[in-house]
């Protein structure tokens, strides 16, 4: 085997180890089941050991397979790091730029700034992936992340461009009917338990009785639309709600939510031409939205 074939076999091995079955590994790799079986059998033959036991619950690593797994993961990490370093030398301001962020930014904050960025850099294609969970910048699942977090992981570099304010809102007719009654007396729409780690969820638990929550959803963008439809009061980002004339702010902004908007990349990509161009452009563009993002740009 040559070096390329050796690494390809290791990729097949890692896919089966991660997925626990040949069919799932085949789907991940974009090949058929028999190809995965053949590559695993070839690797086992070349090494003279059995790497997997086929059990009712799936493919399970043998003792030799566990040792091979540790080595394969180290190989993958080394190759990923080398790819990042080499990519970081690319100073050309063209090509594809992969950006990951959450739905509210992708839908309501980024589009006009992306249009202006494309006018300045028409040679760059921007691919945006909406994901609540952070995609791996180390494995090049994305080049840049725009995240709403308190503090990024140490493996990433970037800058804070703004805070993000939240306040309670209601559809205008619902707000008028509610009048001056306490917020805790209203029906509420809220995010579900997948947001339990966020300041939004902490505020809701501390402020609104659980029995007053009439609607829950796992997307802030969907929550905004639910509140606009009159499903209940909701704690919403001011940057979105203050620009919607059919919503009314019904209480003060949450003080010091701790959430910041970060522009992030992997340290080995920060000098790549298109990454640098995007980070510099968006830092300036989003700074111009700071009053809106921090709740000072719309309703009192």
PDB file of C-alpha atoms in Angstrom:
ATOM      1  CA  UNK A   1       0.000   0.000   0.000  1.00  0.00           C
ATOM      2  CA  UNK A   2       1.066   3.557  -0.528  1.00  0.00           C
ATOM      3  CA  UNK A   3       0.727   6.312   2.065  1.00  0.00           C
ATOM      4  CA  UNK A   4      -2.578   7.562   0.613  1.00  0.00           C
ATOM      5  CA  UNK A   5      -4.136   4.106   0.779  1.00  0.00           C
ATOM      6  CA  UNK A   6      -2.829   3.633   4.324  1.00  0.00           C
ATOM      7  CA  UNK A   7      -4.558   6.836   5.473  1.00  0.00           C
ATOM      8  CA  UNK A   8      -7.735   5.960   3.575  1.00  0.00           C
ATOM      9  CA  UNK A   9      -7.901   2.646   5.426  1.00  0.00           C
ATOM     10  CA  UNK A  10      -7.462   4.485   8.717  1.00  0.00           C
ATOM     11  CA  UNK A  11     -10.328   6.838   7.788  1.00  0.00           C
ATOM     12  CA  UNK A  12     -12.568   3.827   7.207  1.00  0.00           C
ATOM     13  CA  UNK A  13     -11.454   2.356  10.527  1.00  0.00           C
ATOM     14  CA  UNK A  14     -12.251   5.583  12.392  1.00  0.00           C
ATOM     15  CA  UNK A  15     -15.664   5.843  10.755  1.00  0.00           C
ATOM     16  CA  UNK A  16     -16.640   2.325  11.887  1.00  0.00           C
ATOM     17  CA  UNK A  17     -15.240   2.971  15.372  1.00  0.00           C
ATOM     18  CA  UNK A  18     -17.297   6.181  15.673  1.00  0.00           C
ATOM     19  CA  UNK A  19     -20.512   4.911  14.116  1.00  0.00           C
ATOM     20  CA  UNK A  20     -20.515   1.345  15.458  1.00  0.00           C
ATOM     21  CA  UNK A  21     -21.755  -0.185  12.215  1.00  0.00           C
ATOM     22  CA  UNK A  22     -20.665  -0.651   8.622  1.00  0.00           C
ATOM     23  CA  UNK A  23     -23.827   0.868   7.175  1.00  0.00           C
ATOM     24  CA  UNK A  24     -23.598   4.035   9.288  1.00  0.00           C
ATOM     25  CA  UNK A  25     -19.902   4.382   8.437  1.00  0.00           C
ATOM     26  CA  UNK A  26     -20.720   3.932   4.742  1.00  0.00           C
ATOM     27  CA  UNK A  27     -23.287   6.740   4.909  1.00  0.00           C
ATOM     28  CA  UNK A  28     -20.775   9.022   6.619  1.00  0.00           C
ATOM     29  CA  UNK A  29     -18.095   8.275   4.021  1.00  0.00           C
ATOM     30  CA  UNK A  30     -20.425   8.349   1.010  1.00  0.00           C
ATOM     31  CA  UNK A  31     -19.599   4.803  -0.103  1.00  0.00           C
ATOM     32  CA  UNK A  32     -21.417   1.485  -0.063  1.00  0.00           C
ATOM     33  CA  UNK A  33     -21.460  -1.103   2.712  1.00  0.00           C
ATOM     34  CA  UNK A  34     -19.254  -3.603   0.864  1.00  0.00           C
ATOM     35  CA  UNK A  35     -16.506  -1.018   0.341  1.00  0.00           C
ATOM     36  CA  UNK A  36     -16.268  -0.386   4.071  1.00  0.00           C
ATOM     37  CA  UNK A  37     -16.194  -4.120   4.796  1.00  0.00           C
ATOM     38  CA  UNK A  38     -13.453  -4.667   2.206  1.00  0.00           C
ATOM     39  CA  UNK A  39     -11.286  -1.800   3.548  1.00  0.00           C
ATOM     40  CA  UNK A  40     -11.597  -2.973   7.154  1.00  0.00           C
ATOM     41  CA  UNK A  41     -10.784  -6.544   6.169  1.00  0.00           C
ATOM     42  CA  UNK A  42      -7.770  -5.316   4.216  1.00  0.00           C
ATOM     43  CA  UNK A  43      -6.519  -3.282   7.170  1.00  0.00           C
ATOM     44  CA  UNK A  44      -6.932  -6.230   9.535  1.00  0.00           C
ATOM     45  CA  UNK A  45      -5.124  -8.490   7.058  1.00  0.00           C
ATOM     46  CA  UNK A  46      -2.246  -6.045   6.647  1.00  0.00           C
ATOM     47  CA  UNK A  47      -1.854  -5.692  10.429  1.00  0.00           C
ATOM     48  CA  UNK A  48      -2.421  -9.363  11.216  1.00  0.00           C
ATOM     49  CA  UNK A  49      -4.940  -8.644  13.995  1.00  0.00           C
ATOM     50  CA  UNK A  50      -8.705  -8.436  14.397  1.00  0.00           C
ATOM     51  CA  UNK A  51      -9.730  -4.831  15.105  1.00  0.00           C
ATOM     52  CA  UNK A  52     -13.486  -5.303  15.668  1.00  0.00           C
ATOM     53  CA  UNK A  53     -15.787  -7.863  17.222  1.00  0.00           C
ATOM     54  CA  UNK A  54     -19.172  -8.068  15.515  1.00  0.00           C
ATOM     55  CA  UNK A  55     -21.734  -8.178  18.324  1.00  0.00           C
ATOM     56  CA  UNK A  56     -25.542  -7.864  18.296  1.00  0.00           C
ATOM     57  CA  UNK A  57     -25.227  -4.196  19.277  1.00  0.00           C
ATOM     58  CA  UNK A  58     -22.777  -3.478  16.452  1.00  0.00           C
ATOM     59  CA  UNK A  59     -19.042  -3.385  15.742  1.00  0.00           C
ATOM     60  CA  UNK A  60     -17.007  -3.120  18.965  1.00  0.00           C
ATOM     61  CA  UNK A  61     -13.260  -2.513  19.161  1.00  0.00           C
ATOM     62  CA  UNK A  62     -11.046  -5.393  20.287  1.00  0.00           C
ATOM     63  CA  UNK A  63      -8.057  -4.752  22.551  1.00  0.00           C
ATOM     64  CA  UNK A  64      -5.888  -4.382  19.441  1.00  0.00           C
ATOM     65  CA  UNK A  65      -8.565  -2.143  17.964  1.00  0.00           C
ATOM     66  CA  UNK A  66      -8.490   0.108  21.035  1.00  0.00           C
ATOM     67  CA  UNK A  67      -4.734   0.568  20.632  1.00  0.00           C
ATOM     68  CA  UNK A  68      -5.179   1.232  16.913  1.00  0.00           C
ATOM     69  CA  UNK A  69      -7.942   3.732  17.729  1.00  0.00           C
ATOM     70  CA  UNK A  70      -5.623   5.815  19.916  1.00  0.00           C
ATOM     71  CA  UNK A  71      -2.999   5.855  17.164  1.00  0.00           C
ATOM     72  CA  UNK A  72      -5.534   6.707  14.461  1.00  0.00           C
ATOM     73  CA  UNK A  73      -6.952   9.613  16.454  1.00  0.00           C
ATOM     74  CA  UNK A  74      -3.437  11.016  16.898  1.00  0.00           C
ATOM     75  CA  UNK A  75      -2.837  10.682  13.135  1.00  0.00           C
ATOM     76  CA  UNK A  76      -6.119  12.469  12.374  1.00  0.00           C
ATOM     77  CA  UNK A  77      -5.288  15.299  14.761  1.00  0.00           C
ATOM     78  CA  UNK A  78      -1.795  15.711  13.288  1.00  0.00           C
ATOM     79  CA  UNK A  79      -3.108  15.822   9.712  1.00  0.00           C
ATOM     80  CA  UNK A  80      -5.879  18.280  10.658  1.00  0.00           C
ATOM     81  CA  UNK A  81      -3.349  20.582  12.335  1.00  0.00           C
ATOM     82  CA  UNK A  82      -1.048  20.417   9.293  1.00  0.00           C
ATOM     83  CA  UNK A  83      -3.970  21.221   6.991  1.00  0.00           C
ATOM     84  CA  UNK A  84      -4.875  24.238   9.100  1.00  0.00           C
ATOM     85  CA  UNK A  85      -1.314  25.554   9.078  1.00  0.00           C
ATOM     86  CA  UNK A  86      -1.014  25.170   5.317  1.00  0.00           C
ATOM     87  CA  UNK A  87      -4.446  26.716   4.730  1.00  0.00           C
ATOM     88  CA  UNK A  88      -3.459  29.678   6.872  1.00  0.00           C
ATOM     89  CA  UNK A  89      -0.738  30.550   4.383  1.00  0.00           C
ATOM     90  CA  UNK A  90      -3.296  31.163   1.646  1.00  0.00           C
ATOM     91  CA  UNK A  91      -3.405  34.952   1.264  1.00  0.00           C
ATOM     92  CA  UNK A  92      -5.763  34.947  -1.738  1.00  0.00           C
ATOM     93  CA  UNK A  93      -9.024  36.787  -1.115  1.00  0.00           C
ATOM     94  CA  UNK A  94     -11.198  34.352  -3.034  1.00  0.00           C
ATOM     95  CA  UNK A  95     -12.598  30.853  -2.679  1.00  0.00           C
ATOM     96  CA  UNK A  96     -15.199  29.441  -0.297  1.00  0.00           C
ATOM     97  CA  UNK A  97     -15.598  30.671   3.270  1.00  0.00           C
ATOM     98  CA  UNK A  98     -17.581  28.476   5.665  1.00  0.00           C
ATOM     99  CA  UNK A  99     -19.353  30.350   8.462  1.00  0.00           C
ATOM    100  CA  UNK A 100     -21.379  28.797  11.279  1.00  0.00           C
ATOM    101  CA  UNK A 101     -23.788  30.687  13.503  1.00  0.00           C
ATOM    102  CA  UNK A 102     -27.194  30.474  15.172  1.00  0.00           C
ATOM    103  CA  UNK A 103     -30.538  31.062  13.516  1.00  0.00           C
ATOM    104  CA  UNK A 104     -31.288  34.554  14.836  1.00  0.00           C
ATOM    105  CA  UNK A 105     -27.975  35.917  13.534  1.00  0.00           C
ATOM    106  CA  UNK A 106     -28.235  34.132  10.193  1.00  0.00           C
ATOM    107  CA  UNK A 107     -31.805  35.319   9.636  1.00  0.00           C
ATOM    108  CA  UNK A 108     -31.911  38.802  11.124  1.00  0.00           C
ATOM    109  CA  UNK A 109     -28.386  40.207  11.503  1.00  0.00           C
ATOM    110  CA  UNK A 110     -26.055  38.834   8.839  1.00  0.00           C
ATOM    111  CA  UNK A 111     -27.854  39.054   5.467  1.00  0.00           C
ATOM    112  CA  UNK A 112     -27.386  42.782   4.729  1.00  0.00           C
ATOM    113  CA  UNK A 113     -23.787  42.675   5.963  1.00  0.00           C
ATOM    114  CA  UNK A 114     -23.078  39.599   3.807  1.00  0.00           C
ATOM    115  CA  UNK A 115     -24.478  41.441   0.787  1.00  0.00           C
ATOM    116  CA  UNK A 116     -22.109  44.362   1.447  1.00  0.00           C
ATOM    117  CA  UNK A 117     -19.191  41.963   2.012  1.00  0.00           C
ATOM    118  CA  UNK A 118     -19.869  40.227  -1.301  1.00  0.00           C
ATOM    119  CA  UNK A 119     -19.874  43.570  -3.098  1.00  0.00           C
ATOM    120  CA  UNK A 120     -16.397  44.243  -1.734  1.00  0.00           C
ATOM    121  CA  UNK A 121     -15.100  40.693  -2.255  1.00  0.00           C
ATOM    122  CA  UNK A 122     -17.031  39.117  -5.174  1.00  0.00           C
ATOM    123  CA  UNK A 123     -14.488  36.303  -5.442  1.00  0.00           C
ATOM    124  CA  UNK A 124     -15.506  34.840  -2.066  1.00  0.00           C
ATOM    125  CA  UNK A 125     -18.448  32.466  -1.801  1.00  0.00           C
ATOM    126  CA  UNK A 126     -19.913  32.374   1.709  1.00  0.00           C
ATOM    127  CA  UNK A 127     -21.484  29.110   2.925  1.00  0.00           C
ATOM    128  CA  UNK A 128     -23.491  29.640   6.132  1.00  0.00           C
ATOM    129  CA  UNK A 129     -24.417  26.698   8.368  1.00  0.00           C
ATOM    130  CA  UNK A 130     -27.035  27.306  11.048  1.00  0.00           C
ATOM    131  CA  UNK A 131     -26.223  25.228  14.108  1.00  0.00           C
ATOM    132  CA  UNK A 132     -26.883  25.684  17.819  1.00  0.00           C
ATOM    133  CA  UNK A 133     -23.990  23.350  18.603  1.00  0.00           C
ATOM    134  CA  UNK A 134     -20.535  24.612  17.722  1.00  0.00           C
ATOM    135  CA  UNK A 135     -19.073  23.034  14.621  1.00  0.00           C
ATOM    136  CA  UNK A 136     -15.410  22.100  14.863  1.00  0.00           C
ATOM    137  CA  UNK A 137     -13.079  24.745  13.452  1.00  0.00           C
ATOM    138  CA  UNK A 138     -10.136  22.413  14.082  1.00  0.00           C
ATOM    139  CA  UNK A 139     -11.573  19.780  11.733  1.00  0.00           C
ATOM    140  CA  UNK A 140     -12.475  22.478   9.176  1.00  0.00           C
ATOM    141  CA  UNK A 141     -16.230  21.929   9.518  1.00  0.00           C
ATOM    142  CA  UNK A 142     -16.265  25.736   9.426  1.00  0.00           C
ATOM    143  CA  UNK A 143     -13.686  28.503   9.002  1.00  0.00           C
ATOM    144  CA  UNK A 144     -15.422  31.137  11.124  1.00  0.00           C
ATOM    145  CA  UNK A 145     -17.964  30.942  13.930  1.00  0.00           C
ATOM    146  CA  UNK A 146     -20.216  33.792  15.022  1.00  0.00           C
ATOM    147  CA  UNK A 147     -21.346  32.756  18.476  1.00  0.00           C
ATOM    148  CA  UNK A 148     -23.408  34.109  21.347  1.00  0.00           C
ATOM    149  CA  UNK A 149     -21.426  32.915  24.360  1.00  0.00           C
ATOM    150  CA  UNK A 150     -19.753  34.183  27.496  1.00  0.00           C
ATOM    151  CA  UNK A 151     -16.229  32.959  26.780  1.00  0.00           C
ATOM    152  CA  UNK A 152     -14.885  30.982  23.790  1.00  0.00           C
ATOM    153  CA  UNK A 153     -12.690  27.866  24.099  1.00  0.00           C
ATOM    154  CA  UNK A 154      -8.928  28.378  24.305  1.00  0.00           C
ATOM    155  CA  UNK A 155      -8.356  26.758  20.908  1.00  0.00           C
ATOM    156  CA  UNK A 156     -10.087  29.646  19.109  1.00  0.00           C
ATOM    157  CA  UNK A 157      -9.100  33.273  18.589  1.00  0.00           C
ATOM    158  CA  UNK A 158     -11.279  36.253  17.846  1.00  0.00           C
ATOM    159  CA  UNK A 159     -12.958  39.290  19.250  1.00  0.00           C
ATOM    160  CA  UNK A 160     -16.121  40.452  20.971  1.00  0.00           C
ATOM    161  CA  UNK A 161     -18.135  42.735  18.703  1.00  0.00           C
ATOM    162  CA  UNK A 162     -21.112  43.391  20.958  1.00  0.00           C
ATOM    163  CA  UNK A 163     -23.198  42.365  23.892  1.00  0.00           C
ATOM    164  CA  UNK A 164     -26.688  40.968  23.287  1.00  0.00           C
ATOM    165  CA  UNK A 165     -29.670  42.275  25.239  1.00  0.00           C
ATOM    166  CA  UNK A 166     -32.924  40.434  25.931  1.00  0.00           C
ATOM    167  CA  UNK A 167     -36.212  41.881  27.158  1.00  0.00           C
ATOM    168  CA  UNK A 168     -39.812  40.680  27.546  1.00  0.00           C
ATOM    169  CA  UNK A 169     -42.097  41.382  24.577  1.00  0.00           C
ATOM    170  CA  UNK A 170     -45.658  40.637  23.521  1.00  0.00           C
ATOM    171  CA  UNK A 171     -47.749  41.059  20.401  1.00  0.00           C
ATOM    172  CA  UNK A 172     -49.311  44.509  20.517  1.00  0.00           C
ATOM    173  CA  UNK A 173     -52.965  43.343  21.080  1.00  0.00           C
ATOM    174  CA  UNK A 174     -51.871  40.952  23.836  1.00  0.00           C
ATOM    175  CA  UNK A 175     -49.807  43.653  25.537  1.00  0.00           C
ATOM    176  CA  UNK A 176     -52.782  46.029  25.486  1.00  0.00           C
ATOM    177  CA  UNK A 177     -55.156  43.448  27.003  1.00  0.00           C
ATOM    178  CA  UNK A 178     -52.641  42.578  29.707  1.00  0.00           C
ATOM    179  CA  UNK A 179     -52.247  46.213  30.743  1.00  0.00           C
ATOM    180  CA  UNK A 180     -50.332  46.789  33.975  1.00  0.00           C
ATOM    181  CA  UNK A 181     -50.789  43.281  35.389  1.00  0.00           C
ATOM    182  CA  UNK A 182     -47.611  41.528  36.601  1.00  0.00           C
ATOM    183  CA  UNK A 183     -45.567  39.695  33.988  1.00  0.00           C
ATOM    184  CA  UNK A 184     -45.957  36.489  35.982  1.00  0.00           C
ATOM    185  CA  UNK A 185     -49.740  36.633  35.378  1.00  0.00           C
ATOM    186  CA  UNK A 186     -49.401  36.381  31.587  1.00  0.00           C
ATOM    187  CA  UNK A 187     -49.193  33.289  29.419  1.00  0.00           C
ATOM    188  CA  UNK A 188     -45.639  32.845  28.122  1.00  0.00           C
ATOM    189  CA  UNK A 189     -43.795  31.311  25.220  1.00  0.00           C
ATOM    190  CA  UNK A 190     -40.292  30.053  25.947  1.00  0.00           C
ATOM    191  CA  UNK A 191     -37.336  28.036  24.709  1.00  0.00           C
ATOM    192  CA  UNK A 192     -37.207  24.386  25.747  1.00  0.00           C
ATOM    193  CA  UNK A 193     -34.771  22.444  27.935  1.00  0.00           C
ATOM    194  CA  UNK A 194     -32.080  22.446  25.237  1.00  0.00           C
ATOM    195  CA  UNK A 195     -31.472  26.076  26.292  1.00  0.00           C
ATOM    196  CA  UNK A 196     -31.180  25.319  30.027  1.00  0.00           C
ATOM    197  CA  UNK A 197     -27.529  26.432  29.996  1.00  0.00           C
ATOM    198  CA  UNK A 198     -28.408  29.941  28.791  1.00  0.00           C
ATOM    199  CA  UNK A 199     -29.215  33.169  30.591  1.00  0.00           C
ATOM    200  CA  UNK A 200     -32.603  33.208  28.829  1.00  0.00           C
ATOM    201  CA  UNK A 201     -33.614  29.993  30.567  1.00  0.00           C
ATOM    202  CA  UNK A 202     -32.250  31.154  33.924  1.00  0.00           C
ATOM    203  CA  UNK A 203     -34.275  34.376  33.728  1.00  0.00           C
ATOM    204  CA  UNK A 204     -37.435  32.482  32.836  1.00  0.00           C
ATOM    205  CA  UNK A 205     -37.027  30.028  35.727  1.00  0.00           C
ATOM    206  CA  UNK A 206     -36.368  32.847  38.185  1.00  0.00           C
ATOM    207  CA  UNK A 207     -39.170  35.127  36.956  1.00  0.00           C
ATOM    208  CA  UNK A 208     -42.041  33.172  35.406  1.00  0.00           C
ATOM    209  CA  UNK A 209     -43.903  30.285  37.106  1.00  0.00           C
ATOM    210  CA  UNK A 210     -43.634  27.066  35.105  1.00  0.00           C
ATOM    211  CA  UNK A 211     -47.425  26.746  34.918  1.00  0.00           C
ATOM    212  CA  UNK A 212     -47.609  30.054  33.014  1.00  0.00           C
ATOM    213  CA  UNK A 213     -45.591  28.687  30.076  1.00  0.00           C
ATOM    214  CA  UNK A 214     -48.020  27.763  27.312  1.00  0.00           C
ATOM    215  CA  UNK A 215     -45.600  27.130  24.443  1.00  0.00           C
ATOM    216  CA  UNK A 216     -41.998  25.939  24.166  1.00  0.00           C
ATOM    217  CA  UNK A 217     -39.723  25.595  21.150  1.00  0.00           C
ATOM    218  CA  UNK A 218     -36.053  24.759  20.503  1.00  0.00           C
ATOM    219  CA  UNK A 219     -35.323  27.785  18.310  1.00  0.00           C
ATOM    220  CA  UNK A 220     -35.124  31.455  19.253  1.00  0.00           C
ATOM    221  CA  UNK A 221     -36.180  32.460  15.737  1.00  0.00           C
ATOM    222  CA  UNK A 222     -39.286  30.257  16.058  1.00  0.00           C
ATOM    223  CA  UNK A 223     -39.912  31.694  19.529  1.00  0.00           C
ATOM    224  CA  UNK A 224     -39.981  35.210  18.076  1.00  0.00           C
ATOM    225  CA  UNK A 225     -42.597  34.162  15.517  1.00  0.00           C
ATOM    226  CA  UNK A 226     -44.677  32.461  18.209  1.00  0.00           C
ATOM    227  CA  UNK A 227     -44.713  35.638  20.291  1.00  0.00           C
ATOM    228  CA  UNK A 228     -45.653  37.694  17.230  1.00  0.00           C
ATOM    229  CA  UNK A 229     -48.569  35.314  16.615  1.00  0.00           C
ATOM    230  CA  UNK A 230     -49.886  35.913  20.146  1.00  0.00           C
ATOM    231  CA  UNK A 231     -48.959  32.600  21.768  1.00  0.00           C
ATOM    232  CA  UNK A 232     -47.754  34.481  24.832  1.00  0.00           C
ATOM    233  CA  UNK A 233     -45.221  36.910  26.201  1.00  0.00           C
ATOM    234  CA  UNK A 234     -41.621  36.021  25.439  1.00  0.00           C
ATOM    235  CA  UNK A 235     -38.062  36.941  26.394  1.00  0.00           C
ATOM    236  CA  UNK A 236     -36.594  37.964  23.041  1.00  0.00           C
ATOM    237  CA  UNK A 237     -33.399  39.501  21.659  1.00  0.00           C
ATOM    238  CA  UNK A 238     -33.885  43.258  21.446  1.00  0.00           C
ATOM    239  CA  UNK A 239     -31.997  43.337  18.138  1.00  0.00           C
ATOM    240  CA  UNK A 240     -34.868  41.422  16.532  1.00  0.00           C
ATOM    241  CA  UNK A 241     -37.921  42.473  18.497  1.00  0.00           C
ATOM    242  CA  UNK A 242     -37.219  46.215  18.501  1.00  0.00           C
ATOM    243  CA  UNK A 243     -37.373  46.213  14.695  1.00  0.00           C
ATOM    244  CA  UNK A 244     -40.799  44.518  14.627  1.00  0.00           C
ATOM    245  CA  UNK A 245     -43.637  47.057  14.839  1.00  0.00           C
ATOM    246  CA  UNK A 246     -46.174  44.402  15.850  1.00  0.00           C
ATOM    247  CA  UNK A 247     -44.271  43.687  19.094  1.00  0.00           C
ATOM    248  CA  UNK A 248     -44.204  45.733  22.284  1.00  0.00           C
ATOM    249  CA  UNK A 249     -41.503  45.684  24.920  1.00  0.00           C
ATOM    250  CA  UNK A 250     -43.367  44.994  28.182  1.00  0.00           C
ATOM    251  CA  UNK A 251     -40.529  45.157  30.677  1.00  0.00           C
ATOM    252  CA  UNK A 252     -36.929  46.268  31.134  1.00  0.00           C
ATOM    253  CA  UNK A 253     -34.021  44.532  29.456  1.00  0.00           C
ATOM    254  CA  UNK A 254     -32.378  41.748  31.444  1.00  0.00           C
ATOM    255  CA  UNK A 255     -29.380  43.239  33.209  1.00  0.00           C
ATOM    256  CA  UNK A 256     -25.962  41.800  32.368  1.00  0.00           C
ATOM    257  CA  UNK A 257     -27.000  38.585  30.619  1.00  0.00           C
ATOM    258  CA  UNK A 258     -23.315  37.770  30.156  1.00  0.00           C
ATOM    259  CA  UNK A 259     -23.870  36.919  26.489  1.00  0.00           C
ATOM    260  CA  UNK A 260     -21.452  38.417  23.968  1.00  0.00           C
ATOM    261  CA  UNK A 261     -21.319  38.150  20.204  1.00  0.00           C
ATOM    262  CA  UNK A 262     -17.949  36.704  19.229  1.00  0.00           C
ATOM    263  CA  UNK A 263     -16.259  36.471  15.840  1.00  0.00           C
ATOM    264  CA  UNK A 264     -14.049  33.382  16.080  1.00  0.00           C
ATOM    265  CA  UNK A 265     -11.640  31.326  14.005  1.00  0.00           C
ATOM    266  CA  UNK A 266      -8.930  28.765  14.624  1.00  0.00           C
ATOM    267  CA  UNK A 267      -5.540  30.308  15.383  1.00  0.00           C
ATOM    268  CA  UNK A 268      -3.973  28.590  12.353  1.00  0.00           C
ATOM    269  CA  UNK A 269      -6.535  30.178   9.996  1.00  0.00           C
ATOM    270  CA  UNK A 270      -6.449  33.746  11.259  1.00  0.00           C
ATOM    271  CA  UNK A 271      -3.996  34.945   8.568  1.00  0.00           C
ATOM    272  CA  UNK A 272      -5.781  33.264   5.639  1.00  0.00           C
ATOM    273  CA  UNK A 273      -6.750  36.047   3.244  1.00  0.00           C
ATOM    274  CA  UNK A 274     -10.487  35.426   3.030  1.00  0.00           C
ATOM    275  CA  UNK A 275     -10.766  34.721   6.766  1.00  0.00           C
ATOM    276  CA  UNK A 276      -8.925  37.923   7.644  1.00  0.00           C
ATOM    277  CA  UNK A 277     -11.059  39.920   5.176  1.00  0.00           C
ATOM    278  CA  UNK A 278     -14.298  38.561   6.643  1.00  0.00           C
ATOM    279  CA  UNK A 279     -13.269  39.082  10.275  1.00  0.00           C
ATOM    280  CA  UNK A 280     -12.171  42.670   9.667  1.00  0.00           C
ATOM    281  CA  UNK A 281     -15.261  43.554   7.630  1.00  0.00           C
ATOM    282  CA  UNK A 282     -17.762  41.977  10.032  1.00  0.00           C
ATOM    283  CA  UNK A 283     -16.116  43.435  13.122  1.00  0.00           C
ATOM    284  CA  UNK A 284     -16.730  46.922  11.728  1.00  0.00           C
ATOM    285  CA  UNK A 285     -20.200  46.132  10.377  1.00  0.00           C
ATOM    286  CA  UNK A 286     -21.465  44.506  13.583  1.00  0.00           C
ATOM    287  CA  UNK A 287     -19.979  47.257  15.743  1.00  0.00           C
ATOM    288  CA  UNK A 288     -22.291  49.600  13.849  1.00  0.00           C
ATOM    289  CA  UNK A 289     -25.234  47.504  15.092  1.00  0.00           C
ATOM    290  CA  UNK A 290     -24.118  47.661  18.700  1.00  0.00           C
ATOM    291  CA  UNK A 291     -26.875  49.953  20.006  1.00  0.00           C
ATOM    292  CA  UNK A 292     -29.510  47.705  18.450  1.00  0.00           C
ATOM    293  CA  UNK A 293     -27.858  44.486  19.648  1.00  0.00           C
ATOM    294  CA  UNK A 294     -27.504  45.808  23.182  1.00  0.00           C
ATOM    295  CA  UNK A 295     -31.090  47.034  23.392  1.00  0.00           C
ATOM    296  CA  UNK A 296     -30.593  50.761  22.917  1.00  0.00           C
ATOM    297  CA  UNK A 297     -31.699  51.050  19.317  1.00  0.00           C
ATOM    298  CA  UNK A 298     -35.447  50.738  19.503  1.00  0.00           C
ATOM    299  CA  UNK A 299     -38.204  50.638  22.058  1.00  0.00           C
ATOM    300  CA  UNK A 300     -37.712  52.088  25.532  1.00  0.00           C
TER     301      UNK A 300
END
